[in-house]
């Protein structure tokens, strides 16, 4: 029995070493699954970071767009991939914090079916209104909503999006009743807020910074712990009188469960080095993003804390996506 245990351990060690060596070969191409269509913010960010990581790893990283089912299609492809370091993915709030509460059953476990590699970025959401809306401050907006229960609508890119759930949190914190109008994506939702068809929405800075800065929408507050560098005059929700309401989107990198630690550490080191590069930092600054360097353990702890934070909020809304 003892001999079998020793041989098993030696075999596992040898297999991990072989896998690690194969994954680190310069001929091995890393497939980076993006669970959204090409051309969107997640896709652009992944391509930017992948290019910077390529220089460190000495390997080609190829983006593979697998949109659909609130990121579950791409996630399942990674969860069932061989744990050799040659398949990774962009993972965000949907997969790591929301979907376990939005779907009755998932074909994977957000906690146990993946190896956490590291965080990429986080970017806050701002509450914006159409330029002609009568409320000029967040407190004016809350007062108007309370005086007109059910008469205000808000837009979002879709059910279960960070923008949708941010407003649901805001409603619960302020005791307001605002009706949800889900769209198919951020662009049409933002267009209708700019045009005045819908008076308000939570808008992420990655998509919304240009229209806020140009005055096409008017921001009332931002859902970050501190003010945004590019919008220094915009108060946080807490500063404007709504505490305990931080709302943001975040992204990181996952691989299949069982990635050998040398592979995880190598990918994490390349990711952190990419996040420190001037080209990636500039692109993130242009999008109003904040880099999230750190260890795989730190990213895992952060993501699970977000899942616990949003669970009660999602359950209170009664929203389900299946």
Tab-separated table of N, CA and C in Angstrom, residues 16-30 56-60 84-86 260-267:
chain	number	residue	atom	x	y	z
A	16	UNK	N	2.590	16.205	-13.942
A	16	UNK	CA	2.514	17.655	-13.813
A	16	UNK	C	3.718	18.314	-14.456
A	17	UNK	N	4.904	17.723	-14.269
A	17	UNK	CA	6.113	18.287	-14.864
A	17	UNK	C	6.045	18.229	-16.381
A	18	UNK	N	5.537	17.126	-16.908
A	18	UNK	CA	5.421	16.998	-18.356
A	18	UNK	C	4.420	17.995	-18.921
A	19	UNK	N	3.284	18.124	-18.233
A	19	UNK	CA	2.269	19.087	-18.668
A	19	UNK	C	2.828	20.495	-18.653
A	20	UNK	N	3.532	20.837	-17.565
A	20	UNK	CA	4.107	22.168	-17.440
A	20	UNK	C	5.100	22.438	-18.557
A	21	UNK	N	5.963	21.464	-18.850
A	21	UNK	CA	6.954	21.645	-19.900
A	21	UNK	C	6.284	21.835	-21.253
A	22	UNK	N	5.222	21.044	-21.513
A	22	UNK	CA	4.511	21.160	-22.789
A	22	UNK	C	3.856	22.532	-22.916
A	23	UNK	N	3.193	22.988	-21.831
A	23	UNK	CA	2.492	24.265	-21.875
A	23	UNK	C	3.453	25.427	-22.061
A	24	UNK	N	4.710	25.266	-21.616
A	24	UNK	CA	5.672	26.349	-21.712
A	24	UNK	C	6.484	26.306	-23.010
A	25	UNK	N	6.229	25.327	-23.864
A	25	UNK	CA	6.922	25.254	-25.138
A	25	UNK	C	6.543	26.446	-26.009
A	26	UNK	N	7.529	27.044	-26.670
A	26	UNK	CA	7.257	28.212	-27.508
A	26	UNK	C	6.379	27.865	-28.700
A	27	UNK	N	6.298	26.563	-29.036
A	27	UNK	CA	5.444	26.132	-30.144
A	27	UNK	C	3.985	25.980	-29.734
A	28	UNK	N	3.723	25.953	-28.432
A	28	UNK	CA	2.363	25.724	-27.945
A	28	UNK	C	1.571	27.027	-27.970
A	29	UNK	N	0.425	27.003	-28.631
A	29	UNK	CA	-0.431	28.188	-28.728
A	29	UNK	C	-1.447	28.169	-27.593
A	30	UNK	N	-1.586	29.279	-26.893
A	30	UNK	CA	-2.564	29.399	-25.812
A	30	UNK	C	-3.852	29.969	-26.383
A	56	UNK	N	6.172	38.227	-22.782
A	56	UNK	CA	6.781	37.592	-21.609
A	56	UNK	C	6.850	36.082	-21.749
A	57	UNK	N	5.775	35.479	-22.220
A	57	UNK	CA	5.702	34.017	-22.300
A	57	UNK	C	6.476	33.445	-23.476
A	58	UNK	N	6.631	34.269	-24.526
A	58	UNK	CA	7.257	33.747	-25.729
A	58	UNK	C	6.356	32.792	-26.472
A	59	UNK	N	5.049	32.888	-26.225
A	59	UNK	CA	4.062	32.030	-26.880
A	59	UNK	C	2.964	32.880	-27.487
A	60	UNK	N	2.363	32.349	-28.525
A	60	UNK	CA	1.253	33.036	-29.161
A	60	UNK	C	-0.025	32.798	-28.362
A	84	UNK	N	-3.838	21.985	-19.116
A	84	UNK	CA	-2.436	22.014	-19.523
A	84	UNK	C	-1.900	23.430	-19.678
A	85	UNK	N	-2.722	24.435	-19.388
A	85	UNK	CA	-2.273	25.813	-19.516
A	85	UNK	C	-2.443	26.385	-20.900
A	86	UNK	N	-3.031	25.613	-21.820
A	86	UNK	CA	-3.210	26.085	-23.190
A	86	UNK	C	-4.624	26.549	-23.474
A	260	UNK	N	-1.533	22.657	-13.161
A	260	UNK	CA	-0.361	22.527	-12.284
A	260	UNK	C	0.073	23.902	-11.764
A	261	UNK	N	0.510	23.947	-10.534
A	261	UNK	CA	0.904	25.219	-9.929
A	261	UNK	C	1.993	25.940	-10.716
A	262	UNK	N	2.993	25.251	-11.270
A	262	UNK	CA	3.985	25.987	-12.064
A	262	UNK	C	3.364	26.730	-13.252
A	263	UNK	N	2.341	26.129	-13.856
A	263	UNK	CA	1.666	26.774	-14.985
A	263	UNK	C	0.871	27.980	-14.500
A	264	UNK	N	0.139	27.807	-13.403
A	264	UNK	CA	-0.637	28.927	-12.839
A	264	UNK	C	0.294	30.088	-12.494
A	265	UNK	N	1.404	29.785	-11.839
A	265	UNK	CA	2.322	30.838	-11.422
A	265	UNK	C	2.956	31.526	-12.619
A	266	UNK	N	3.260	30.755	-13.656
A	266	UNK	CA	3.860	31.353	-14.855
A	266	UNK	C	2.875	32.283	-15.556
A	267	UNK	N	1.627	31.847	-15.687
A	267	UNK	CA	0.605	32.698	-16.301
A	267	UNK	C	0.335	33.937	-15.454
